């Protein structure tokens, strides 16, 4: 074969091999599609299990205030603070369009527990609000309410029970109120050689009485106050006066009176006047609540200080109840924000005119 023919033959062979390699190796069987693998067997649908229990009501997560039927267990009607608290619940219920079933426990614990059972058995009631007369004895009835699918909100008075048994507690920091009271009493008695104080206590089983007393004792050591008499006046002006009268019969050597609420302070003021002493001058008077009567007594110079305790809790309580109804997790405690008012405040009349209770 002459050279030209040989070159052409080799070129053709090379070209052919190039063409084949560009497609890759000699065409082989298109790789077989991967063999169909068994589709994973659908896993067994989980056995039907209990739907996760939500803390909410059947209307969750779209409950409205109009869906709420609230059974409210009020302590009673022992004074100005309580009247303002009750009014807050009744007026706000009307404004929001929820149904309120009001139960007056008449300051009787057995009645309050009976009322609680009544609301648990009431098929219309889906939320129970409790202003507890005492801190203890609530676990069993709270568990019954939970088992019945009822939401429980604690208002005003804290209780000693597991937080898992209620949605939240909305109320004051009573121990802080007690510490504020001690701080103010120290100021009132500044420069006084003797700092003997008498304490009028609320209902001894209540959180307000226990915690205010504890807070006052924590704060009074700062200035050497000595509590020489302490007795319950059961939140009432009548009993506050009777207790103070009895103490005055024994001795008039007192520089300050710490009344755990305004009503008992008013009773002490009356007793001092009838014993020939000038309340607010001879004996400094400090109370808690900041009700309308306290502002009147401060303007008259008979009461020196009142530590505020906010009774207008209904808006916060109803909002918490609605959130709980919609299955929301709530903080264990929503503390109220409160101040202190003094008779020597130059703006006292203006402040008084702006108060709503
Ligand atoms: C305080 C409230 C107390 C008031 C009293 O939150 O529970 O109960 O201080 C009332 O006046 O009786």
JSON list of C-alpha atoms in Angstrom, two decimals, residues 113 267 276 313 338:
[
{"chain": "A", "resi": 113, "resn": "UNK", "atom": "CA", "xyz": [-65.37, 26.36, 98.88]},
{"chain": "A", "resi": 267, "resn": "UNK", "atom": "CA", "xyz": [-61.03, 52.44, 113.40]},
{"chain": "A", "resi": 276, "resn": "UNK", "atom": "CA", "xyz": [-57.92, 62.40, 123.73]},
{"chain": "A", "resi": 313, "resn": "UNK", "atom": "CA", "xyz": [-57.64, 43.91, 88.38]},
{"chain": "A", "resi": 338, "resn": "UNK", "atom": "CA", "xyz": [-48.57, 50.29, 92.92]}
]
